[in-house]
Structure formats: structure tokens, C-alpha cells
PDB file of C-alpha atoms in Angstrom:
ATOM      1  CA  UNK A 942      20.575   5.721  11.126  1.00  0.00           C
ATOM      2  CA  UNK A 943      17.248   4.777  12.580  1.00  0.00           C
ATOM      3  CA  UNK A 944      16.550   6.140  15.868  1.00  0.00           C
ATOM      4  CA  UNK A 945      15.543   3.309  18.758  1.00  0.00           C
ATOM      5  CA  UNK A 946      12.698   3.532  20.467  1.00  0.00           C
ATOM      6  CA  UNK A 947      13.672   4.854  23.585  1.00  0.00           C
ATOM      7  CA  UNK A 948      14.955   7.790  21.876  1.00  0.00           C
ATOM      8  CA  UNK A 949      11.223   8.936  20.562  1.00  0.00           C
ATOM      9  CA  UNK A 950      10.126  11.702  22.697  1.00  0.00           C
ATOM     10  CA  UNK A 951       6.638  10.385  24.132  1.00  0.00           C
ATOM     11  CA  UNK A 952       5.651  13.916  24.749  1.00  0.00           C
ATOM     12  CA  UNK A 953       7.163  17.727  24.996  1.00  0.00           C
ATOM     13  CA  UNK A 954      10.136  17.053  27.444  1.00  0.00           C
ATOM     14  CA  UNK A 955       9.470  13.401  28.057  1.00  0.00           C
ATOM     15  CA  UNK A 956      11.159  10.063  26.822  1.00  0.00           C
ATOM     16  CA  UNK A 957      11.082   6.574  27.429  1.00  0.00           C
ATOM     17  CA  UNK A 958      13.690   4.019  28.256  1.00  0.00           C
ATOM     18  CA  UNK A 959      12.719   0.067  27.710  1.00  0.00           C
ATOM     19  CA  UNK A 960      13.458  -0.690  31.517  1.00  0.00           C
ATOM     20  CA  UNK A 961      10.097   2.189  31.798  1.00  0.00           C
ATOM     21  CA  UNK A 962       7.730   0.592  29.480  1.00  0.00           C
ATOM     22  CA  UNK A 963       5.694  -0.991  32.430  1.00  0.00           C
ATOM     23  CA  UNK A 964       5.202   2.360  34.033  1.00  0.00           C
ATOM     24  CA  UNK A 965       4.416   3.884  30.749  1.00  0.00           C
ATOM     25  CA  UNK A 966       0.299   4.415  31.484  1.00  0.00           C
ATOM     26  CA  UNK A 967       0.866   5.892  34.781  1.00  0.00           C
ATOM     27  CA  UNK A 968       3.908   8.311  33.495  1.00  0.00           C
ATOM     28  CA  UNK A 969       2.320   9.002  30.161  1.00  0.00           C
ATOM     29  CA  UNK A 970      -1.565  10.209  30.027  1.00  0.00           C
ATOM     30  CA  UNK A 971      -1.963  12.223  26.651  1.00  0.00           C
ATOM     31  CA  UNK A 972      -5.831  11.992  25.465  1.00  0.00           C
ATOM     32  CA  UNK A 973      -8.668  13.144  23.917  1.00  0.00           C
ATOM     33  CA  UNK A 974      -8.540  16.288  25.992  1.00  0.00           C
ATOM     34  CA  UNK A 975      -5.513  17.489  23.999  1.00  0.00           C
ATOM     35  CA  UNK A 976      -5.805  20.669  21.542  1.00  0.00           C
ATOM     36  CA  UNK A 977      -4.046  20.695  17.880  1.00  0.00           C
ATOM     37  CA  UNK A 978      -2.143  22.877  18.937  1.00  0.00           C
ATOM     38  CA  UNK A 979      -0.461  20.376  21.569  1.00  0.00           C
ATOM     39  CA  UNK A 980      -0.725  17.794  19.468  1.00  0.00           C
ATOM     40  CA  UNK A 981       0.913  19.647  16.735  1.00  0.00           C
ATOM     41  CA  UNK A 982       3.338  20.330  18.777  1.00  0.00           C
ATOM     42  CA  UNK A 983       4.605  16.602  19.724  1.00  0.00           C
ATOM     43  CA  UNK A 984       4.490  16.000  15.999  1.00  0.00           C
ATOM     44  CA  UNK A 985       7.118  18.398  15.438  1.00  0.00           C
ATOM     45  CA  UNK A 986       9.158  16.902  18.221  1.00  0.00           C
ATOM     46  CA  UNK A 987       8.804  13.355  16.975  1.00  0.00           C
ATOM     47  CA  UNK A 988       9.620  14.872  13.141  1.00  0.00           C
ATOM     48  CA  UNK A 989      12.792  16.339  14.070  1.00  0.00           C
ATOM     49  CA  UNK A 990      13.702  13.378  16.233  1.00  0.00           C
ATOM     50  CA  UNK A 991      13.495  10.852  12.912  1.00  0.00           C
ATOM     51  CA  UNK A 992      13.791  13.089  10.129  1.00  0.00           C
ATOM     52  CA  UNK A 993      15.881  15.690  11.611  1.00  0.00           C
ATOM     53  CA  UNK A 994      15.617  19.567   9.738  1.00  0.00           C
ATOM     54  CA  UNK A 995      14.514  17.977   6.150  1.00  0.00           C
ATOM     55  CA  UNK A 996      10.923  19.591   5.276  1.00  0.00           C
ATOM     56  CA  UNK A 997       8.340  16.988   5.198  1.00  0.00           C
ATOM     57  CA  UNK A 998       5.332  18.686   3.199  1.00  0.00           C
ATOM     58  CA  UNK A 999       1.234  17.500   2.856  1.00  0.00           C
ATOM     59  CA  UNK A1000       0.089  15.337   0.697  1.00  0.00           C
ATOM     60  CA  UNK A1001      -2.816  14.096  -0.764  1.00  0.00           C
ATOM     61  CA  UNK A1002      -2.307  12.246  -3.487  1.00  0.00           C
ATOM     62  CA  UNK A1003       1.805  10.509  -2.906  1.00  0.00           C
ATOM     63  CA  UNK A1004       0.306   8.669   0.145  1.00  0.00           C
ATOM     64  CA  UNK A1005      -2.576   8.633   1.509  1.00  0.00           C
ATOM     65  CA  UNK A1006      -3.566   6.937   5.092  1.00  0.00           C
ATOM     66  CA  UNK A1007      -6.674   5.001   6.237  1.00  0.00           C
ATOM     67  CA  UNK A1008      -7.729   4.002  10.123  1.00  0.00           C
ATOM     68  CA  UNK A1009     -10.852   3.707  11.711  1.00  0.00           C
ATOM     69  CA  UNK A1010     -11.766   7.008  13.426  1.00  0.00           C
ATOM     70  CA  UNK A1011     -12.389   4.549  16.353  1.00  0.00           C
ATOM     71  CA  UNK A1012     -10.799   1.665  16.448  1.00  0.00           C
ATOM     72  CA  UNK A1013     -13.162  -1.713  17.648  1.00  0.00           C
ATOM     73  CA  UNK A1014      -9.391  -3.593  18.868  1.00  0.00           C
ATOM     74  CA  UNK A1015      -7.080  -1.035  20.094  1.00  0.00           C
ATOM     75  CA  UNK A1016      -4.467  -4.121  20.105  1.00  0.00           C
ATOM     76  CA  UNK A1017      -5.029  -4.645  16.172  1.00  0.00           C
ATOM     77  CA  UNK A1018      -5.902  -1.816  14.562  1.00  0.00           C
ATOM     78  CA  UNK A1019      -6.129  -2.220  10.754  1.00  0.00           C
ATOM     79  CA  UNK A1020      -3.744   0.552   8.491  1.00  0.00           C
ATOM     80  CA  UNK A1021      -4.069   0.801   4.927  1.00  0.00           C
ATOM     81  CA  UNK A1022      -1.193   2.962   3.100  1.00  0.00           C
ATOM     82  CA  UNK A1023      -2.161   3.708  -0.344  1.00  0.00           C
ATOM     83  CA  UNK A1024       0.747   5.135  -3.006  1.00  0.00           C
ATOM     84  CA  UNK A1025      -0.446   4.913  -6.282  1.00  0.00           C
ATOM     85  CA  UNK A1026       2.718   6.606  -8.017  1.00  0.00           C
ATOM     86  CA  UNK A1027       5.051   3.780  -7.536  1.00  0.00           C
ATOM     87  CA  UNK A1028       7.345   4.821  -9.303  1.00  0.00           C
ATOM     88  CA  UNK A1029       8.193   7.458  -7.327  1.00  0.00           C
ATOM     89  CA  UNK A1030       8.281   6.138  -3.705  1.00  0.00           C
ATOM     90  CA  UNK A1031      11.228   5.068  -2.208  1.00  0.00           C
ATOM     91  CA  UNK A1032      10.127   4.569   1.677  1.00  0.00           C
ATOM     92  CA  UNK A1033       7.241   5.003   3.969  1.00  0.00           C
ATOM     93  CA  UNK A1034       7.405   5.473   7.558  1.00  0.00           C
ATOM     94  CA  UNK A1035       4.119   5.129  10.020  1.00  0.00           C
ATOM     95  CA  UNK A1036       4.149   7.185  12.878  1.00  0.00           C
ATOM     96  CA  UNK A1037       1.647   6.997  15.697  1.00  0.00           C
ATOM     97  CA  UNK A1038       2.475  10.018  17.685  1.00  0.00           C
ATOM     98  CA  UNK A1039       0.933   9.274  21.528  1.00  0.00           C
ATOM     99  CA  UNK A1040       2.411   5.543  21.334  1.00  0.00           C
ATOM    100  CA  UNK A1041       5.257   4.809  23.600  1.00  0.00           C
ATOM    101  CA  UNK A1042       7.592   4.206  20.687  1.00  0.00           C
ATOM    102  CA  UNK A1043       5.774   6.296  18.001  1.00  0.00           C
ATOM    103  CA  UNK A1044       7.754   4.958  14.950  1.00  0.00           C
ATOM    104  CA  UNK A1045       5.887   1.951  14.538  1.00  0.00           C
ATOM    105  CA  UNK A1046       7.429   1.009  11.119  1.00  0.00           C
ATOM    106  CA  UNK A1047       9.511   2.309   8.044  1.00  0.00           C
ATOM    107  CA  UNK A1048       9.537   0.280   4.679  1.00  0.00           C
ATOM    108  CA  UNK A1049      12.042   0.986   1.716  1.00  0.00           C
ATOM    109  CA  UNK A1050      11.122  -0.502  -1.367  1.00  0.00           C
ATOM    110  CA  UNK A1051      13.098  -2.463  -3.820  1.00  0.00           C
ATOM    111  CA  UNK A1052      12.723  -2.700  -7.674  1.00  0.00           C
ATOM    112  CA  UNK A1053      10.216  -5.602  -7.051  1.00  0.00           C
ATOM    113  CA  UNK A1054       7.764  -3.352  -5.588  1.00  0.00           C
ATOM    114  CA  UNK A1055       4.378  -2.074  -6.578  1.00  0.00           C
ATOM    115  CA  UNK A1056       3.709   0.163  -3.778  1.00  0.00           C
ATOM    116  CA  UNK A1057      -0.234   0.855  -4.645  1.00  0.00           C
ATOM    117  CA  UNK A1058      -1.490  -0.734  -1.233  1.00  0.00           C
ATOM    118  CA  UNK A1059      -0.114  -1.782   1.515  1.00  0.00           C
ATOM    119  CA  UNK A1060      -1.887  -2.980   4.912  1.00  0.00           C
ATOM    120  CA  UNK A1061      -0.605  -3.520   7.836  1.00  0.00           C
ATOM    121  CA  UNK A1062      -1.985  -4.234  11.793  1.00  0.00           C
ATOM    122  CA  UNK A1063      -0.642  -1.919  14.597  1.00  0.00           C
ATOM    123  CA  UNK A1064      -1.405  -1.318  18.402  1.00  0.00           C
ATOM    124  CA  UNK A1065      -2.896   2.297  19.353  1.00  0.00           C
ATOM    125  CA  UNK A1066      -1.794   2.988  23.223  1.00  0.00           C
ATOM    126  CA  UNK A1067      -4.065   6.518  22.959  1.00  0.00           C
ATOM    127  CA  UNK A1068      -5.980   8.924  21.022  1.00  0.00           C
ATOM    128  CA  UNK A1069      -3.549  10.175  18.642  1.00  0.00           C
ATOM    129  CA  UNK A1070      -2.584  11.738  15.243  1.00  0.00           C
ATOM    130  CA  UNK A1071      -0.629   9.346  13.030  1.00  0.00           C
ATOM    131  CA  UNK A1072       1.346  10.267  10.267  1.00  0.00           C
ATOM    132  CA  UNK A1073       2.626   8.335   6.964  1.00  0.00           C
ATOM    133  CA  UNK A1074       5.530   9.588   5.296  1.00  0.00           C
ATOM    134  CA  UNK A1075       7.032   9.041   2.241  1.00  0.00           C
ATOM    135  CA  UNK A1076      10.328   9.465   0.680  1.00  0.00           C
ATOM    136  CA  UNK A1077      10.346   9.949  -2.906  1.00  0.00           C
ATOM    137  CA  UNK A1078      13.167   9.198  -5.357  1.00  0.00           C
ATOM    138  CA  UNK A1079      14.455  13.022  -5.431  1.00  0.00           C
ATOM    139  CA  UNK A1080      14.726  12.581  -1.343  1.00  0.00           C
ATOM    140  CA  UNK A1081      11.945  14.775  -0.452  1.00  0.00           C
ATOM    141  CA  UNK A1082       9.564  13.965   2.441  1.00  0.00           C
ATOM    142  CA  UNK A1083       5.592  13.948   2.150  1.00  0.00           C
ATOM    143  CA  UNK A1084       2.541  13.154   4.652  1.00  0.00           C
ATOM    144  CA  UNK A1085      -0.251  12.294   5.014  1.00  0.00           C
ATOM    145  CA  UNK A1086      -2.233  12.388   8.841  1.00  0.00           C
ATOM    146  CA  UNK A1087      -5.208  10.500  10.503  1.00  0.00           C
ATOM    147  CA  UNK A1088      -6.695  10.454  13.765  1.00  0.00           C
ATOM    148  CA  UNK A1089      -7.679   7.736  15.643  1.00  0.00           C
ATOM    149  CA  UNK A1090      -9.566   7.405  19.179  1.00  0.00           C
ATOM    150  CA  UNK A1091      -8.155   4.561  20.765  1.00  0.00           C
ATOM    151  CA  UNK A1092      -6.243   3.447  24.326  1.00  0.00           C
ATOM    152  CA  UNK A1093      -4.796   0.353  25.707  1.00  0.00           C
ATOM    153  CA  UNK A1094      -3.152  -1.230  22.970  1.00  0.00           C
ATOM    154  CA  UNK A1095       0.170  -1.782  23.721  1.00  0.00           C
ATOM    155  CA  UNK A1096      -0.364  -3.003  27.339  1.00  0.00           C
ATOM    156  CA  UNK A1097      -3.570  -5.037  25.908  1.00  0.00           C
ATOM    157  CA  UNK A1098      -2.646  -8.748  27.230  1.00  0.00           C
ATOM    158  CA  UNK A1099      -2.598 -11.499  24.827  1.00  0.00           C
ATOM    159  CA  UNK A1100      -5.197 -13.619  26.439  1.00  0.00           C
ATOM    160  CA  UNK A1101      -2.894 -15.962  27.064  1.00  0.00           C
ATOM    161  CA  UNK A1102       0.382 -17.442  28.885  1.00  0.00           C
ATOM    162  CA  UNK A1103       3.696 -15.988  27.346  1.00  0.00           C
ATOM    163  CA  UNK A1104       4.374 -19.927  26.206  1.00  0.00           C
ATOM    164  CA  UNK A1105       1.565 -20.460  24.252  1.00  0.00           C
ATOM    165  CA  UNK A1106       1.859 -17.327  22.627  1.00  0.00           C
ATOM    166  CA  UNK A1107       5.490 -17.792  21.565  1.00  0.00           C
ATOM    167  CA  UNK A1108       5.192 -21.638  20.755  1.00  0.00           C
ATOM    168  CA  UNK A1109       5.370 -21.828  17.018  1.00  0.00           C
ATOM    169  CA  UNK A1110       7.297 -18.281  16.743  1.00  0.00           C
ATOM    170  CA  UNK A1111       8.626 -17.698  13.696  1.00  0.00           C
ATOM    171  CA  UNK A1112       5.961 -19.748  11.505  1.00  0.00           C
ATOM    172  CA  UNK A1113       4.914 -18.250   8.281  1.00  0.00           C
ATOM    173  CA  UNK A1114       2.289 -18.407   5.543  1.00  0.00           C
ATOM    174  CA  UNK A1115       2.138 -16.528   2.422  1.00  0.00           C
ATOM    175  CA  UNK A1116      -1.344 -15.819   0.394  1.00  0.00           C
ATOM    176  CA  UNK A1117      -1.319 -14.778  -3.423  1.00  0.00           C
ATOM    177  CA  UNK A1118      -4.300 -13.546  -5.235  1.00  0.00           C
ATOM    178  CA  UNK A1119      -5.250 -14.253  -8.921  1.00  0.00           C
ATOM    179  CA  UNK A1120      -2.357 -13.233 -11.050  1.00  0.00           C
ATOM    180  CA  UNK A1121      -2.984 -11.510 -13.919  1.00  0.00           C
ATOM    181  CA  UNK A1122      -0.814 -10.859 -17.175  1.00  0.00           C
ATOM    182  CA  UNK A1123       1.140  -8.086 -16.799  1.00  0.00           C
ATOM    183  CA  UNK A1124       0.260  -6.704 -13.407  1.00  0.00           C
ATOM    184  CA  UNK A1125       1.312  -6.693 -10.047  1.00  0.00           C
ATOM    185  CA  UNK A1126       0.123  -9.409  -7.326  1.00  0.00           C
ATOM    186  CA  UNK A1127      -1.611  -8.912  -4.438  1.00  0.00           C
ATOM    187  CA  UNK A1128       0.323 -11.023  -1.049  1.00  0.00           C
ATOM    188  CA  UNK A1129      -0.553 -11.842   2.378  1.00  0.00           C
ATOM    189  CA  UNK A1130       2.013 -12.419   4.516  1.00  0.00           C
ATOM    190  CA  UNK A1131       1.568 -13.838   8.194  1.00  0.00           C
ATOM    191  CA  UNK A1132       4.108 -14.357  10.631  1.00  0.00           C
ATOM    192  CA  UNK A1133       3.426 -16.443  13.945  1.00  0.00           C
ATOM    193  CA  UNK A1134       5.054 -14.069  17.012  1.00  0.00           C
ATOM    194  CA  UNK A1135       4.173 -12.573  20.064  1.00  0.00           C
ATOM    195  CA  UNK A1136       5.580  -9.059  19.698  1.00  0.00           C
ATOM    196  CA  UNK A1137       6.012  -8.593  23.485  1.00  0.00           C
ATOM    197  CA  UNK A1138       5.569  -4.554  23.187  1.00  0.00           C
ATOM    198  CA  UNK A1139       6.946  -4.839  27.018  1.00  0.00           C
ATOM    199  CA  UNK A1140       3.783  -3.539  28.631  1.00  0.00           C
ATOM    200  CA  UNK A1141       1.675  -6.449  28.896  1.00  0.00           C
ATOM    201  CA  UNK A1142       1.489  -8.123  32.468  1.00  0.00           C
ATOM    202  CA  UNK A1143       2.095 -12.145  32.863  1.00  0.00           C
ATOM    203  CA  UNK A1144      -0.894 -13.181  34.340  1.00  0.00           C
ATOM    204  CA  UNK A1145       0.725 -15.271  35.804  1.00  0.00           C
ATOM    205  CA  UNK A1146       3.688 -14.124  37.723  1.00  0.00           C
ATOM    206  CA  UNK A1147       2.218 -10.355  37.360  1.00  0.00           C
ATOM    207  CA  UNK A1148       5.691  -9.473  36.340  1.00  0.00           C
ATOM    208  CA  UNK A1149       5.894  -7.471  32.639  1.00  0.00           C
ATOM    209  CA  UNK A1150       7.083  -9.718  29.679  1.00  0.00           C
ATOM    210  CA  UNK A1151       9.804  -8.426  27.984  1.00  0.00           C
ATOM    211  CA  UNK A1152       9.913  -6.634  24.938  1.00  0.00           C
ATOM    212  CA  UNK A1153      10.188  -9.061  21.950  1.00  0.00           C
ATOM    213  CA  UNK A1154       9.184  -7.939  18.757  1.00  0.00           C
ATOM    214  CA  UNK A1155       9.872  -8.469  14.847  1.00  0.00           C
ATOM    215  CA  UNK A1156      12.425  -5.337  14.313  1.00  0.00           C
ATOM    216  CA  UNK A1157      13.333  -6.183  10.597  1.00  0.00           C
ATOM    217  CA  UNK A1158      11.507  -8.291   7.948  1.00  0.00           C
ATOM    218  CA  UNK A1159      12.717  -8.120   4.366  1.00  0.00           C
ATOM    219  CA  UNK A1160      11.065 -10.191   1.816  1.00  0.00           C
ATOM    220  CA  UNK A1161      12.669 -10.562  -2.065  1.00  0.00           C
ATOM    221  CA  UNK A1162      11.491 -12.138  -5.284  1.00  0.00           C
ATOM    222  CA  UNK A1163      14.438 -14.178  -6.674  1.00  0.00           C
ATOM    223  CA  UNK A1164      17.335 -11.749  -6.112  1.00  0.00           C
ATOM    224  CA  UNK A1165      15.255  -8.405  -6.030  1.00  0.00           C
ATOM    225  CA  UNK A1166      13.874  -6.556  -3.004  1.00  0.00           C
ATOM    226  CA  UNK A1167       9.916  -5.721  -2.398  1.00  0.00           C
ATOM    227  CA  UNK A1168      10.430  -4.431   0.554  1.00  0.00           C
ATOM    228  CA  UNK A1169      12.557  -4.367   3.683  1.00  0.00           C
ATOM    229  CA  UNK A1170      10.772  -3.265   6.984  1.00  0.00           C
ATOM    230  CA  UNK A1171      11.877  -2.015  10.055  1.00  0.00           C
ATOM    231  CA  UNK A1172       9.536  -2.547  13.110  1.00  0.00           C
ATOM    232  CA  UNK A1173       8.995  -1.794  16.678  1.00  0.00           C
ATOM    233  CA  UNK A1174       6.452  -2.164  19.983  1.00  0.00           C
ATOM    234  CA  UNK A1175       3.440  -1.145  17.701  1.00  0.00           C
ATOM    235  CA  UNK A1176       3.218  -3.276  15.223  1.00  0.00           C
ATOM    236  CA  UNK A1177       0.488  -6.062  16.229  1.00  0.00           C
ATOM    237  CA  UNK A1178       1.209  -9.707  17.854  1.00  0.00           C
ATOM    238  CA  UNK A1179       1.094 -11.886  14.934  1.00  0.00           C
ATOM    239  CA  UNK A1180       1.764  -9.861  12.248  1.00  0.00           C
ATOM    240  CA  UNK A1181      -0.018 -10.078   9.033  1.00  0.00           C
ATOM    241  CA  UNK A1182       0.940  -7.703   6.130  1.00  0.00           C
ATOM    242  CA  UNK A1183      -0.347  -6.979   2.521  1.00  0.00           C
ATOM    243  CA  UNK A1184       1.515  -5.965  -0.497  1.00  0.00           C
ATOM    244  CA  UNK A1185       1.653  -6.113  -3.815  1.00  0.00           C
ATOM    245  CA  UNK A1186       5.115  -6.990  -6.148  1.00  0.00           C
ATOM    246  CA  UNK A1187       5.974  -7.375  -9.727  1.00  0.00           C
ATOM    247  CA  UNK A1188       5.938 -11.274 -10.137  1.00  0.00           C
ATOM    248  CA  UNK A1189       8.528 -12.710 -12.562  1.00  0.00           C
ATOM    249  CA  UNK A1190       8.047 -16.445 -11.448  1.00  0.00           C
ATOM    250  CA  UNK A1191      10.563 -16.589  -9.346  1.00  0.00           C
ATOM    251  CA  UNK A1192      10.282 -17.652  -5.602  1.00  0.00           C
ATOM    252  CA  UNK A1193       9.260 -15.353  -2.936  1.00  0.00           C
ATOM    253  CA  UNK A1194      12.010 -15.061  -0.363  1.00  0.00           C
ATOM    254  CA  UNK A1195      11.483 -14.134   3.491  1.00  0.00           C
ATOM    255  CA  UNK A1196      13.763 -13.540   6.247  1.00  0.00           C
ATOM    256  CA  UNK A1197      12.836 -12.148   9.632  1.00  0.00           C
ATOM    257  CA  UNK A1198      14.454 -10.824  12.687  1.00  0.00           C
ATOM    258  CA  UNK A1199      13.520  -9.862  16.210  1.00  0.00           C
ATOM    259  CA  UNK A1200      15.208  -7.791  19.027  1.00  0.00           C
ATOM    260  CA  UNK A1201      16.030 -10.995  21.281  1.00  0.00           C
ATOM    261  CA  UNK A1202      17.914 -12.503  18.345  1.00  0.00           C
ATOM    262  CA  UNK A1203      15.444 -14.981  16.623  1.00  0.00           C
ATOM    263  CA  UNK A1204      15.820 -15.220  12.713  1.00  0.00           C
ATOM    264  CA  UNK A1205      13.813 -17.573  10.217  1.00  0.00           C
ATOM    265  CA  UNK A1206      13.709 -17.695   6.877  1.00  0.00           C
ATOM    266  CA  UNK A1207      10.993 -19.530   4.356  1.00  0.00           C
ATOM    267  CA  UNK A1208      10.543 -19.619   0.540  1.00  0.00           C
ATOM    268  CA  UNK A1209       6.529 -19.378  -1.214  1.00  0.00           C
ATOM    269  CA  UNK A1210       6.423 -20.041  -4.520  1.00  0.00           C
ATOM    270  CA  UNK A1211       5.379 -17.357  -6.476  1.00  0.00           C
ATOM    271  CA  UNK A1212       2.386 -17.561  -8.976  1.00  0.00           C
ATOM    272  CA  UNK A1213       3.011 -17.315 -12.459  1.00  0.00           C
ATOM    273  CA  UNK A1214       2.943 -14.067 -14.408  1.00  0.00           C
ATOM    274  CA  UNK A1215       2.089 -15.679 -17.322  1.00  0.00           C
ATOM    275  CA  UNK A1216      -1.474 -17.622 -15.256  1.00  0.00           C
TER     276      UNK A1216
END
């Protein structure tokens, strides 16, 4: 079972519930000043809190991970996972270790997936390690680690009133790029919603918004899986994912979830493999 986020430890002998998230910054102040050895540390805490005793070993070449050493938008900071042997990956976690809720994401892959790239947008509270890890078909754990100098990103405010940034919540829009005979295609997917990480201030009533964020997303081609993900507080407002699947002509199939109880569902039509 997946861990929730209040459960991640946010440092050695500290946790966070959600009714804390607005006093996160002034409870939690982790930063550049840290050693590796500290930092290495709250890895290994955060690793046995998901993954338990199982050995997760480096990698360079199962997964590999790609940030900006310093981020321009600590809000929406771009992540590109890269797993060229698709054939052996069965999941990926992302992991940003200083981040209130530092399991930003895990994705397990269905039989529709080709697993060479995928990008995703997440919010960086601090400067922090993060970590991909795979699972491979034989069950074994792999990772890969960047680090990234950012701060603020999941109290960052929207720039705008909590209505306008939910009004259209749940919209989605699905890109394809050229298909070509007999290999994968490249998807964008976009999904219209707020994901409240709980530590951004109404401007207006100065009170925090509530945390409300996408916490699973599965998308399908006909009846077989690409990928189902589950999400938390640091996955970006608006989120906007790339991937690539194995097309067989049959319609694309998405159905999304968040933590307040929203659902929606919407069907793209897929491009042709034969085009």
C-alpha cells in the first residue's frame, strides 16, 4: 500500500500532518547549507518509509533523471524520466526529498506502454536531492538522483483567486505527434486543476486553501493500460504530462481523480498506426 503524505518523514525525526501544511516553512527549514551526509541521511529515511527493507541500487542506464540544476519557476519545475529498456520497467516513483510530501508521484505501466520518455511538471519547496526509482519486472529497485536549487514552490500562490483557478477543473486536452509505422507515439496530456498543495495563502481571506490535488490519473488505449499514476502536493497546478504508448488505433481513454472527490473522464482519438 502507498504511504499518504503525512506519513513521509520531512526530515530525521520530523513529519507532517495535512492540518500542518500552512506552518510547513516556519517548522521545516532544510537548505543549501546541508552536507551529503545529512542529506543522505533523510534519503534513507524517506526509502525505508516507501520501499521499506528492499535494496534499491544505482543506476545509470534503467532510468535516468533530468532537472535544471536551478530551477527559473520553483512552482513548475520541468522533470524528464528517461527508461529506454521498456521492456523491463514496471513502475517509477519520483521522489523529491526536502518537499513536504516527498513522494510526488509513482507510475506503473501497462502493456500499452513505451516507457522511453516521460515528462512531467512538479513544485520544488527547497534545495533538495530527488530520486527516480524504478521497479523492474524481476521486482528489483533502481535509482537514479539529481539535485536541484530551488525554494518556494509549494506555497508559491497561483496568481489568482481560488475560483478562477478551479473554474473549468477537470478539462482536458490531449496532443499526438506524427505517428510513424511501427513505433510508439509521442502524447501530451493536459489537465485543467488547481492542485491546492495546501500551502498557498487566499489572498483574499489570508486563510490557506485546502489541499486539492489530482491523486490518481490512469489513462488506457482501448482496453490496455499506459500508465496509471498516483500523485500528491508536488505535482504542478495544471498538470501537463508526456508519454509515449504503442498505438493500435484504438481510442485513448482518461479518467482522473482528486483527494476532494472530483472524477472526469474524456476519450482522444488516437492517430493511426498505419499514418
Amino acid at each position: 500500500m502507498r504511504p499518504t503524505f503525512a506519513a513521509f518523514p520531512l526530515a530525521v525525526g520530523l513529519t507532517l500532518s495535512a492540518a500542518a501544511l500552512g506552518a510547513a516553512p516556519a517548522a521545516y527549514a532544510a537548505g543549501a547549507s546541508d552536507t551529503d551526509q545529512e542529506r543522505n541521511a533523510r534519503w534513507q529515511e524517506i526509502a525505508k518509509s516507501i520501499f521499506g527493507d528492499r535494496t534499491i541500487s544505482p543506476t545509470d542506464t534503467l532510468v535516468k533523471l533530468d532537472a535544471p540544476k536551478r530551477a527559473e519557476d520553483a512552482a513548475l519545475v520541468p522533470i524528464t524520466l528517461t527508461m529506454p529498456d521498456r521492456d523491463k520497467i514496471k513502475a517509477v516513483s519520483l521522489i523529491i526529498d526536502d518537499n513536504p510530501a516527498p513522494y510526488a508521484a509513482k507510475f506503473e505501466f501497462g502493456p500499452a506502454a513505451d516507457t522511453n520518455e516521460l515528462k512531467l511538471r512538479v513544485r520544488v519547496n527547497n534545495y533538495t536531492d530527488m530520486h527516480a526509482v524504478v521497479e523492474t519486472t524481476d521486482g528489483k529497485l533502481y535509482e537514479a538522483k539529481q539535485f536541484v536549487k530551488a525554494s518556494g514552490g509549494c506555497s508559491a500562490p497561483m496568481g489568482m483567486s481560488d475560483e478562477e483557478a478551479m473554474k473549468g477543473m477537470g478539462d482536458m486536452r490531449m496532443k499526438f505527434a506524427d505517428a510513424q509505422p511501427g513505433k510508439p507515439v509521442e502524447a501530451t496530456l493536459m489537465i485543467r486543476h488547481p492542485n491546492f498543495s495546501g500551502m498557498q495563502m487566499n489572498q483574499v481571506t489570508r486563510d490557506y486553501t485546502p489541499a486539492r490535488y489530482i491523486d490518481k490519473l490512469t489513462v488506457s488505449a482501448g482496453d490496455q493500460k499506459i500508465f496509471t499514476m498516483t500523485g500528491d502536493i508536488s505535482i504542478a497546478s495544471n498538470p501537463v504530462i508526456n508519454f509515449g504508448f504503442k498505438p493500435d488505433g484504438k481510442p485513448i481513454q482518461v479518467a482522473a481523480s482528486d483527494n476532494q472527490g472530483g472524477s472526469w473522464t474524456k476519450s482522444f482519438t488516437a492517430p493511426s498506426p498505419t499514418n
